[in-house]
XYZ file of C-alpha atoms in Angstrom:
675
model
C 28.510 114.864 31.527
C 30.369 114.596 28.257
C 30.839 117.566 25.963
C 29.151 117.739 22.569
C 31.109 115.895 19.963
C 32.951 113.740 22.505
C 32.298 110.102 23.429
C 29.887 109.523 26.258
C 30.007 107.042 29.086
C 33.327 105.923 30.571
C 35.419 107.357 27.740
C 33.738 110.710 28.182
C 34.370 110.705 31.911
C 38.042 109.975 31.391
C 38.293 112.972 29.093
C 36.969 115.180 31.861
C 39.540 113.695 34.289
C 42.474 114.433 32.011
C 43.109 117.891 33.491
C 43.724 116.225 36.850
C 45.501 113.099 35.815
C 47.549 114.286 32.859
C 47.632 118.045 32.892
C 50.722 118.059 35.101
C 53.006 116.790 32.351
C 51.543 118.535 29.332
C 51.603 122.014 30.885
C 55.388 121.861 30.959
C 55.628 121.572 27.204
C 55.001 125.282 26.721
C 57.777 127.586 27.781
C 58.455 131.256 27.630
C 61.360 133.438 28.695
C 64.988 132.421 28.735
C 68.094 132.977 30.663
C 70.227 132.144 33.584
C 70.000 129.145 35.858
C 68.282 129.911 39.152
C 65.497 128.532 41.252
C 61.938 129.318 40.283
C 60.535 131.279 43.212
C 57.189 132.217 41.687
C 56.186 128.870 40.345
C 54.694 125.824 41.923
C 56.822 123.059 43.447
C 57.211 121.133 40.203
C 58.986 123.923 38.355
C 62.608 123.419 37.334
C 65.052 124.609 39.990
C 67.625 125.945 37.593
C 66.056 128.025 34.868
C 63.653 130.996 35.076
C 61.772 129.868 32.005
C 58.046 129.641 32.827
C 55.352 127.450 31.265
C 52.422 129.307 29.799
C 49.387 129.175 32.057
C 46.080 127.592 31.203
C 43.505 130.041 30.057
C 40.968 128.079 32.102
C 42.538 129.208 35.388
C 40.463 131.872 37.133
C 39.655 133.048 40.618
C 36.331 131.257 40.824
C 36.072 129.012 43.818
C 34.712 126.307 41.565
C 38.264 125.685 40.224
C 39.610 124.977 43.697
C 37.574 121.893 44.526
C 38.979 118.389 44.203
C 37.301 115.198 43.214
C 39.983 112.652 44.048
C 39.051 110.016 46.570
C 40.824 109.663 49.930
C 43.673 107.189 50.084
C 45.024 107.983 46.603
C 47.784 110.549 45.931
C 46.394 113.522 44.083
C 47.624 113.767 40.539
C 49.775 116.887 40.091
C 48.264 119.922 38.524
C 49.909 122.711 36.589
C 53.479 123.274 37.707
C 53.349 127.008 38.251
C 50.814 129.535 39.526
C 48.871 131.432 36.932
C 50.099 134.951 36.191
C 46.845 135.646 34.275
C 44.262 134.778 36.910
C 44.502 138.090 38.735
C 44.435 139.961 35.442
C 41.213 138.228 34.468
C 39.693 139.145 37.772
C 40.769 142.790 37.499
C 39.346 143.041 33.987
C 36.077 141.606 35.197
C 36.159 138.793 32.714
C 33.276 136.444 32.950
C 33.861 132.792 33.552
C 32.643 130.496 30.870
C 33.812 127.667 28.658
C 37.587 128.143 28.484
C 40.239 125.791 27.104
C 43.390 124.913 29.005
C 46.623 125.284 27.058
C 47.903 122.091 28.609
C 44.912 119.776 28.669
C 41.314 119.163 27.544
C 38.424 121.495 28.132
C 37.452 122.387 31.686
C 33.855 123.607 31.995
C 32.862 126.247 34.512
C 29.741 128.377 34.036
C 27.647 130.432 36.366
C 25.086 127.698 36.791
C 27.459 125.109 38.135
C 29.513 123.930 35.136
C 28.492 121.774 32.255
C 25.892 119.900 34.198
C 24.265 122.822 36.010
C 24.025 123.334 39.750
C 26.139 125.369 42.122
C 29.917 125.037 42.253
C 30.507 127.142 45.354
C 32.753 125.954 48.154
C 29.799 125.457 50.429
C 28.400 122.780 48.114
C 31.208 120.242 47.524
C 28.718 117.577 46.478
C 28.106 119.372 43.168
C 31.755 119.326 42.079
C 32.320 119.225 38.328
C 34.372 116.057 38.853
C 32.426 112.928 39.840
C 33.175 111.219 43.104
C 35.005 107.946 43.058
C 38.550 106.517 42.953
C 40.894 107.666 40.196
C 42.877 104.719 38.873
C 46.213 105.043 37.042
C 44.413 104.156 33.856
C 42.127 107.123 34.244
C 39.044 105.038 34.912
C 36.633 105.873 37.732
C 35.492 103.180 40.149
C 33.082 103.194 43.017
C 30.700 105.786 41.543
C 28.537 106.147 44.652
C 26.835 109.439 45.522
C 28.388 111.101 48.516
C 25.978 111.068 51.455
C 28.092 112.372 54.313
C 29.435 115.830 54.744
C 33.198 116.266 54.455
C 35.007 118.828 56.593
C 36.923 120.428 53.728
C 38.238 123.894 54.422
C 39.189 126.413 51.794
C 42.550 128.054 52.398
C 43.989 131.214 50.973
C 45.170 129.676 47.698
C 45.450 131.563 44.440
C 42.393 129.922 42.901
C 44.517 128.306 40.185
C 43.352 124.770 39.533
C 45.148 122.136 41.545
C 47.034 124.358 44.036
C 46.837 123.341 47.631
C 44.098 125.244 49.363
C 41.931 122.388 50.571
C 42.999 120.543 53.708
C 41.531 117.293 54.911
C 40.255 117.493 58.435
C 39.910 121.274 58.399
C 41.667 122.327 61.572
C 44.306 121.240 64.021
C 43.156 121.773 67.555
C 40.241 123.832 66.307
C 42.486 126.322 64.453
C 43.709 125.793 60.875
C 47.496 125.909 60.447
C 48.937 128.105 57.713
C 52.040 127.208 55.727
C 54.790 129.730 56.364
C 55.810 129.839 52.712
C 52.473 130.227 50.940
C 49.940 131.080 53.610
C 47.835 128.062 52.580
C 46.252 125.914 55.228
C 48.069 122.603 55.330
C 47.761 119.394 57.220
C 50.703 118.730 59.612
C 51.450 115.461 57.815
C 52.317 117.458 54.678
C 55.366 118.789 56.486
C 57.012 115.383 56.056
C 57.614 115.375 52.275
C 59.799 112.279 52.257
C 56.906 110.217 53.549
C 54.334 111.975 51.371
C 52.736 110.530 48.286
C 52.068 114.002 46.883
C 54.604 114.698 44.087
C 54.110 118.435 44.429
C 55.139 118.382 48.087
C 58.102 116.138 47.326
C 59.264 118.345 44.460
C 58.770 121.514 46.471
C 60.951 120.077 49.224
C 63.578 119.217 46.595
C 63.483 122.772 45.240
C 64.062 124.181 48.714
C 67.100 121.947 49.201
C 68.389 122.877 45.761
C 68.157 126.604 46.508
C 70.213 126.018 49.659
C 72.877 124.153 47.682
C 72.060 120.791 49.315
C 72.192 118.863 46.054
C 72.348 115.412 47.652
C 69.132 116.034 49.558
C 67.527 117.689 46.547
C 68.373 114.671 44.406
C 66.754 112.387 46.960
C 63.454 114.251 46.644
C 63.676 114.468 42.864
C 64.370 110.739 42.649
C 61.130 110.103 44.492
C 59.226 112.439 42.178
C 60.642 110.650 39.116
C 59.653 107.304 40.631
C 56.088 108.608 40.977
C 55.936 110.110 37.476
C 58.724 108.618 35.306
C 57.195 110.045 32.131
C 57.128 113.645 33.350
C 59.708 115.919 31.724
C 59.727 118.465 34.567
C 60.614 115.832 37.187
C 63.492 114.562 35.079
C 64.694 118.094 34.344
C 64.775 118.831 38.073
C 66.737 115.671 38.691
C 69.235 116.689 35.987
C 69.757 120.037 37.728
C 70.682 118.315 41.004
C 73.033 115.957 39.160
C 74.742 118.949 37.562
C 75.205 120.454 41.019
C 76.910 117.233 42.110
C 79.197 117.247 39.055
C 77.626 114.103 37.585
C 77.358 115.553 34.115
C 76.989 112.257 32.301
C 73.947 111.308 34.373
C 72.567 114.832 33.953
C 72.814 114.514 30.164
C 71.016 111.207 30.344
C 68.126 112.723 32.304
C 67.872 115.771 30.035
C 67.845 113.650 26.895
C 64.982 111.620 28.339
C 63.135 114.825 29.291
C 63.606 116.158 25.765
C 62.225 112.927 24.365
C 59.163 113.220 26.588
C 58.665 116.932 25.872
C 60.444 117.947 22.642
C 59.192 121.545 22.840
C 60.569 122.144 26.335
C 62.926 125.093 25.929
C 64.282 124.803 29.443
C 65.452 121.225 28.880
C 67.161 122.108 25.597
C 68.898 125.065 27.235
C 70.196 122.788 29.952
C 71.383 120.218 27.407
C 73.226 122.915 25.466
C 75.049 123.961 28.638
C 75.957 120.371 29.451
C 77.302 119.561 25.999
C 79.301 122.775 25.945
C 80.936 121.827 29.241
C 81.747 118.414 27.736
C 83.338 120.088 24.719
C 80.708 118.776 22.316
C 80.204 121.835 20.131
C 77.903 120.283 17.522
C 75.576 118.789 20.120
C 75.517 122.068 22.039
C 74.649 124.032 18.890
C 71.882 121.559 18.052
C 70.098 122.243 21.342
C 70.711 125.994 21.385
C 68.769 126.319 18.114
C 66.355 123.414 18.709
C 63.313 125.436 19.797
C 63.388 127.715 16.754
C 63.652 130.804 18.955
C 66.497 133.289 18.969
C 69.296 131.746 21.075
C 70.686 133.399 24.159
C 73.483 135.680 22.836
C 75.661 135.021 25.888
C 75.479 131.259 25.452
C 76.001 131.550 21.707
C 79.100 133.688 22.226
C 80.463 131.186 24.722
C 79.935 128.353 22.251
C 81.688 130.229 19.459
C 84.646 131.050 21.721
C 85.134 127.427 22.733
C 84.803 126.351 19.096
C 87.517 128.799 18.057
C 89.979 127.539 20.654
C 89.280 123.934 19.700
C 90.042 124.697 16.068
C 93.370 126.329 16.934
C 94.171 123.431 19.220
C 93.720 120.945 16.383
C 95.895 123.005 14.029
C 98.704 123.199 16.605
C 98.551 119.451 17.148
C 98.916 118.753 13.425
C 102.212 120.649 13.193
C 103.525 119.488 16.576
C 103.354 122.903 18.209
C 102.644 121.452 21.636
C 103.051 124.680 23.576
C 100.347 126.330 21.476
C 98.165 123.237 21.723
C 98.463 123.328 25.502
C 97.652 127.039 25.592
C 94.557 126.679 23.387
C 93.283 123.680 25.347
C 93.534 125.689 28.559
C 91.726 128.603 26.905
C 88.864 126.361 25.733
C 88.474 124.930 29.226
C 88.374 128.400 30.773
C 85.861 129.580 28.140
C 83.305 126.960 29.182
C 84.367 123.411 28.248
C 85.557 122.772 31.798
C 84.583 119.086 31.921
C 85.653 117.897 28.484
C 87.567 114.579 28.640
C 89.028 115.252 25.185
C 90.454 118.644 26.157
C 91.896 117.179 29.335
C 93.475 114.435 27.212
C 94.774 117.104 24.821
C 96.504 118.855 27.712
C 97.974 115.545 28.852
C 99.268 114.726 25.374
C 100.875 118.158 25.033
C 102.583 117.798 28.418
C 103.793 114.324 27.433
C 105.346 115.676 24.231
C 106.915 118.493 26.234
C 108.566 115.819 28.418
C 106.486 116.575 31.516
C 105.262 113.046 32.185
C 104.299 113.458 35.829
C 102.152 116.482 34.978
C 100.614 114.620 32.036
C 99.618 111.745 34.303
C 98.199 114.084 36.941
C 96.096 115.997 34.406
C 94.739 112.852 32.783
C 93.734 111.392 36.140
C 91.242 114.246 36.547
C 89.330 113.258 33.401
C 85.660 112.196 33.901
C 84.891 108.517 33.804
C 84.207 107.322 30.274
C 81.218 105.217 31.266
C 79.495 108.298 32.657
C 79.154 109.883 29.254
C 75.938 109.720 27.281
C 75.467 108.045 23.894
C 75.151 111.200 21.729
C 78.544 112.239 23.024
C 80.018 109.245 21.242
C 78.656 110.185 17.823
C 81.185 112.949 17.172
C 84.851 113.003 16.159
C 87.798 114.600 17.890
C 90.948 115.142 15.812
C 89.443 112.666 13.346
C 89.031 109.963 15.985
C 86.316 108.593 18.183
C 86.436 110.804 21.324
C 86.963 107.947 23.780
C 89.525 106.326 21.482
C 91.547 109.543 21.563
C 91.459 109.656 25.357
C 92.485 105.987 25.490
C 95.512 106.374 23.235
C 96.777 109.291 25.291
C 96.319 107.211 28.437
C 98.228 104.323 26.820
C 101.187 106.523 25.904
C 101.393 108.002 29.401
C 101.253 104.514 30.912
C 104.100 103.332 28.690
C 106.220 106.301 29.712
C 105.610 105.545 33.389
C 106.385 101.847 33.031
C 102.786 100.619 33.342
C 103.234 98.392 30.299
C 100.442 95.860 30.774
C 97.863 98.555 31.359
C 99.162 100.482 28.335
C 98.534 97.548 25.989
C 95.074 96.959 27.433
C 94.049 100.604 27.053
C 95.481 100.875 23.529
C 93.502 97.807 22.493
C 90.347 99.445 23.861
C 91.075 102.441 21.660
C 91.422 100.152 18.647
C 88.109 98.510 19.495
C 86.442 101.921 19.799
C 87.764 103.154 16.450
C 89.069 100.356 14.250
C 89.278 102.611 11.189
C 91.607 105.244 12.611
C 95.133 105.034 11.216
C 96.543 107.002 14.132
C 94.978 104.672 16.695
C 96.387 101.621 14.876
C 99.858 103.199 14.700
C 99.963 104.038 18.406
C 98.783 100.542 19.327
C 101.626 99.093 17.252
C 104.160 101.439 18.896
C 102.987 100.527 22.384
C 103.245 96.805 21.668
C 106.723 97.219 20.145
C 108.014 99.130 23.173
C 106.618 96.533 25.564
C 108.151 93.679 23.557
C 111.574 95.355 23.490
C 111.475 95.972 27.215
C 110.656 92.309 27.963
C 113.469 91.020 25.729
C 115.977 93.480 27.174
C 115.110 92.537 30.739
C 115.609 88.834 30.020
C 119.019 89.491 28.470
C 120.040 91.710 31.384
C 119.140 89.035 33.937
C 121.253 86.496 32.082
C 124.245 88.865 32.077
C 124.209 89.631 28.339
C 124.438 93.373 28.788
C 125.543 94.298 25.260
C 122.659 92.318 23.745
C 120.252 93.897 26.240
C 121.363 97.339 25.056
C 120.474 96.357 21.496
C 117.015 95.197 22.590
C 116.287 98.425 24.473
C 117.456 100.494 21.517
C 114.958 98.649 19.310
C 112.178 99.853 21.593
C 113.556 103.398 21.579
C 112.979 103.506 17.825
C 109.235 103.565 18.523
C 109.441 105.805 21.593
C 112.728 107.764 21.617
C 111.921 109.547 24.858
C 110.807 106.568 26.907
C 112.467 107.050 30.319
C 112.169 103.378 31.291
C 114.094 102.140 28.265
C 116.695 104.886 28.731
C 117.190 103.965 32.376
C 117.467 100.269 31.551
C 120.076 100.998 28.909
C 121.963 103.078 31.491
C 122.024 100.060 33.804
C 123.541 97.922 31.049
C 126.170 100.545 30.282
C 126.976 100.833 33.973
C 127.589 97.073 34.136
C 129.908 97.410 31.172
C 131.767 100.267 32.823
C 130.528 102.842 30.312
C 129.997 105.460 33.022
C 129.792 108.503 30.786
C 127.200 106.914 28.497
C 125.293 105.700 31.536
C 125.211 109.272 32.823
C 123.852 110.513 29.490
C 120.973 108.050 29.563
C 120.154 108.889 33.177
C 120.215 112.616 32.494
C 117.871 112.227 29.532
C 115.460 110.057 31.508
C 115.418 112.556 34.385
C 114.768 115.475 32.058
C 111.611 113.696 30.941
C 110.629 112.431 34.388
C 112.427 114.261 37.228
C 110.876 112.017 39.895
C 112.240 108.790 38.366
C 113.947 107.189 41.373
C 115.766 104.420 39.494
C 117.328 106.864 37.069
C 118.458 109.050 39.971
C 120.047 106.053 41.713
C 121.940 105.039 38.600
C 123.153 108.584 37.994
C 124.366 108.927 41.575
C 126.253 105.632 41.276
C 127.765 106.583 37.904
C 129.002 109.895 39.315
C 130.536 108.030 42.247
C 132.320 105.657 39.897
C 133.771 108.680 38.096
C 134.680 110.247 41.491
C 132.411 113.205 40.859
C 131.575 113.319 44.518
C 129.740 116.624 44.615
C 127.229 115.488 41.983
C 126.913 112.084 43.636
C 126.256 113.617 47.065
C 123.613 115.906 45.574
C 121.708 112.980 44.034
C 121.993 110.830 47.149
C 120.679 113.653 49.327
C 117.556 113.832 47.157
C 117.196 110.061 47.324
C 117.552 110.032 51.111
C 114.484 112.290 51.330
C 112.494 110.140 48.919
C 113.657 106.861 50.527
C 114.362 107.785 54.166
C 114.396 104.172 55.393
C 116.542 102.667 52.655
C 119.851 101.540 54.267
C 121.675 101.287 50.939
C 120.891 104.887 50.061
C 122.024 106.058 53.510
C 125.217 104.081 53.182
C 125.949 105.378 49.697
C 125.328 108.955 50.825
C 127.764 108.592 53.725
C 130.338 107.060 51.422
C 130.007 109.920 48.919
C 130.138 112.570 51.673
C 133.320 111.108 53.137
C 134.943 110.851 49.738
C 133.989 114.452 48.925
C 135.549 115.718 52.159
C 138.669 113.654 51.610
C 139.017 115.046 48.100
C 138.913 118.537 49.609
C 141.322 117.696 52.421
C 138.696 118.193 55.137
C 138.433 116.427 58.516
C 136.452 113.172 58.409
C 137.226 111.604 61.802
C 133.763 112.327 63.225
C 131.805 111.191 60.182
C 129.885 107.944 60.056
C 129.832 106.118 56.778
C 129.604 102.705 55.255
C 130.507 100.914 52.030
C 129.699 97.853 49.973
C 131.828 95.510 47.959
C 130.661 95.335 44.351
C 130.491 91.948 42.680
C 131.985 91.616 39.188
C 129.880 89.538 36.792
C 131.574 90.149 33.435
C 134.952 90.856 31.906
C 133.683 94.206 30.574
C 132.707 95.326 34.050
C 136.101 94.304 35.409
C 137.983 96.157 32.699
C 135.920 99.301 33.287
C 136.529 99.177 37.044
C 140.290 98.879 36.864
C 140.430 101.916 34.577
C 138.964 104.228 37.215
C 141.221 107.070 38.369
C 140.924 105.948 41.986
C 142.332 102.751 43.483
C 140.397 99.553 42.800
C 140.910 96.598 45.132
C 139.830 93.298 43.516
C 139.412 90.158 45.591
C 139.435 86.877 43.650
C 137.617 84.309 45.777
C 135.286 81.296 45.835
C 132.312 80.806 48.132
C 133.372 77.222 48.932
C 136.870 78.259 50.065
C 137.149 78.690 53.865
C 140.068 81.134 53.710
C 138.128 83.271 51.251
C 135.138 83.356 53.610
C 137.309 84.608 56.460
C 139.090 87.306 54.480
C 135.846 88.466 52.830
C 134.488 89.699 56.170
C 137.666 91.710 56.689
C 137.426 93.175 53.174
C 133.915 94.390 54.006
C 135.259 96.281 57.010
C 138.040 97.817 54.884
C 135.422 99.004 52.406
C 133.784 100.922 55.254
C 136.999 102.430 56.594
C 138.461 103.420 53.204
C 135.575 104.774 51.129
C 137.836 106.448 48.580
C 138.901 103.030 47.275
C 136.732 100.936 44.971
C 136.321 97.388 46.362
C 135.270 94.547 44.064
C 135.063 90.778 44.341
C 135.250 88.154 41.610
C 133.766 84.719 42.285
C 135.895 82.547 40.011
C 133.179 79.883 39.880
C 130.592 82.372 38.596
C 132.929 84.409 36.399
C 135.835 82.194 35.239
C 136.609 84.425 32.238
C 137.938 87.204 34.494
C 140.042 84.759 36.562
C 141.472 83.282 33.382
C 142.255 86.704 31.911
C 144.082 87.688 35.111
C 145.798 84.272 35.378
C 144.537 83.680 38.917
C 145.410 80.172 40.214
C 145.485 80.528 44.011
C 142.666 81.804 46.223
C 142.252 84.290 47.709
C 144.225 86.628 45.469
C 144.125 90.458 45.672
C 145.035 92.841 42.897
C 145.086 96.630 43.032
C 144.640 98.823 39.947
C 144.602 102.549 39.339
C 143.814 104.202 35.992
C 144.202 100.842 34.221
C 147.633 100.102 35.729
C 148.259 97.219 38.135
C 149.756 98.664 41.317
C 150.099 95.531 43.477
C 149.240 91.813 43.610
C 148.895 89.794 46.846
C 148.300 86.043 47.249
C 146.744 84.994 50.559
C 147.876 88.189 52.325
C 147.478 88.773 56.059
C 144.997 91.335 57.288
C 147.780 93.750 58.283
C 149.476 93.601 54.869
C 146.181 93.988 53.055
C 145.099 97.022 55.086
C 148.503 98.679 54.726
C 148.382 98.324 50.943
C 144.831 99.636 50.752
C 145.671 102.655 52.907
C 148.810 103.373 50.895
C 147.265 103.237 47.436
C 143.882 104.752 48.263
C 145.272 108.052 49.597
């Protein structure tokens, strides 16, 4: 029967059904308490598993058995009732309060008087036919169909529930084997089928199972149950808040923010949801968003959380100041402090650490740190509405990524990422400048490589130096310039470039190879052996590295006058491709044996194989070959007319010249001048 002042008929009946159909969601809007994240042990199965905040209980809940009966028809899942058991029901009973017309804090009026409710009659458990709710099927719309008076008795059994409306005390079928079964957790009589929550259509059972898994730390299983609860009631804030808690446990903070924001939209007064959002945004380093949710309910914020927020904010401020003046050590220290203080999942702070390490010439560490940053697409929209160092947060992370990629030689990816940053924040001057620098470095590298391949080493040096104007510490450009200087015989300058590149990136294999070779050319055997030993560990199956190491070891022992008869070693004849390279080689302090030959000449082919064997047996000498067809300028400068011709130089002075020598004469001369 409808209440006075309310519409009669079908509309009136729907109003009476609201406590069953809709009370579940609205009861969660009222919160009390605050504090630390833990599982709710005293509440019903739909309580949040992370925060002890409790919803206020309906004043209509009492210990009368009339509040324990259900009017939902078989075959339909019961709509969830209030999330948590009433802490006031027992107090009402102890005070002897009389049941009457009482209003629920989370739904419409529920009538319960001594004469059987609003319509009269008994409401005791022994008379289920006089339930305050009419029989019939409850549709999702709230309408009632099939309003037929119940004519057959139903074997409903009252369990030992709390008497709070909607909590599971009634079990279909009554007993199992003649004896009711009691739930081990609550003492309520339950049907055995309720012990399979994954197959159940009851959201309370599903959520309760999720809470149990959450308390055990099984977040994957908990999320599975919460997903099902959300599918049943997508517009319920408590279900979404539970799901967010499981996502937080799995480290999926972006998805957790998304769920919490939706829960806050559904229930703006939910203090538990806002507390969780504040924690999430603090971990993401979003101070303004975190502050917004800490103070959103109008209540006094948790002093511990507020202190944590202020600490992180202070470190972020100092970090920005250090970055402005280029104090990268301080910036790195403050970024670490902010992460420790609570912003442990902030992509911007991780990028700040990476940028500081990059400026401190620790590229490998910068790349490793940046790789641990959360995926950008996982972050929620409000996160994007703030600024970080005057830039869009993702744009800042992108430009740091671009600079690290350039330093590591990932040029194509660097341009792509820098362009993403420009798209994210087209107004930022710093983003535009870094994009221009990245493109300039990449262009210089491409031009230099083309010139190097064509043998124009001096011009290639100029191209690489143009790129170094935009990135003076780029190890790739430095190493490439070292290669050009090595080809030109500028061994000392080549060493300088290699040393600088290795200071920035100690694991740079190419720079280490070039430095080892430059030291060998300068007969600094100890330094060369040291580099080749490192390379042999990094490249254990590289035959050229093994050969070069043996060569350097033999030469080092020979320079010290030690025995080398039992040592295995090998060598390689270096091909001369330019006049500059030739002039640099003949100026070495050790003997240089130059073979002028042509690939089409049969005599040259025969003697070349013998020269290769001499290179292995006499590692202290520097063996070179000049193909007169490929490099006629060197042959013309040395006035070579007959092939093969051999010339031997030492410290820029010609020691011997041989035209078509025999193998015996050639080996004798090599042995004589190389010792």
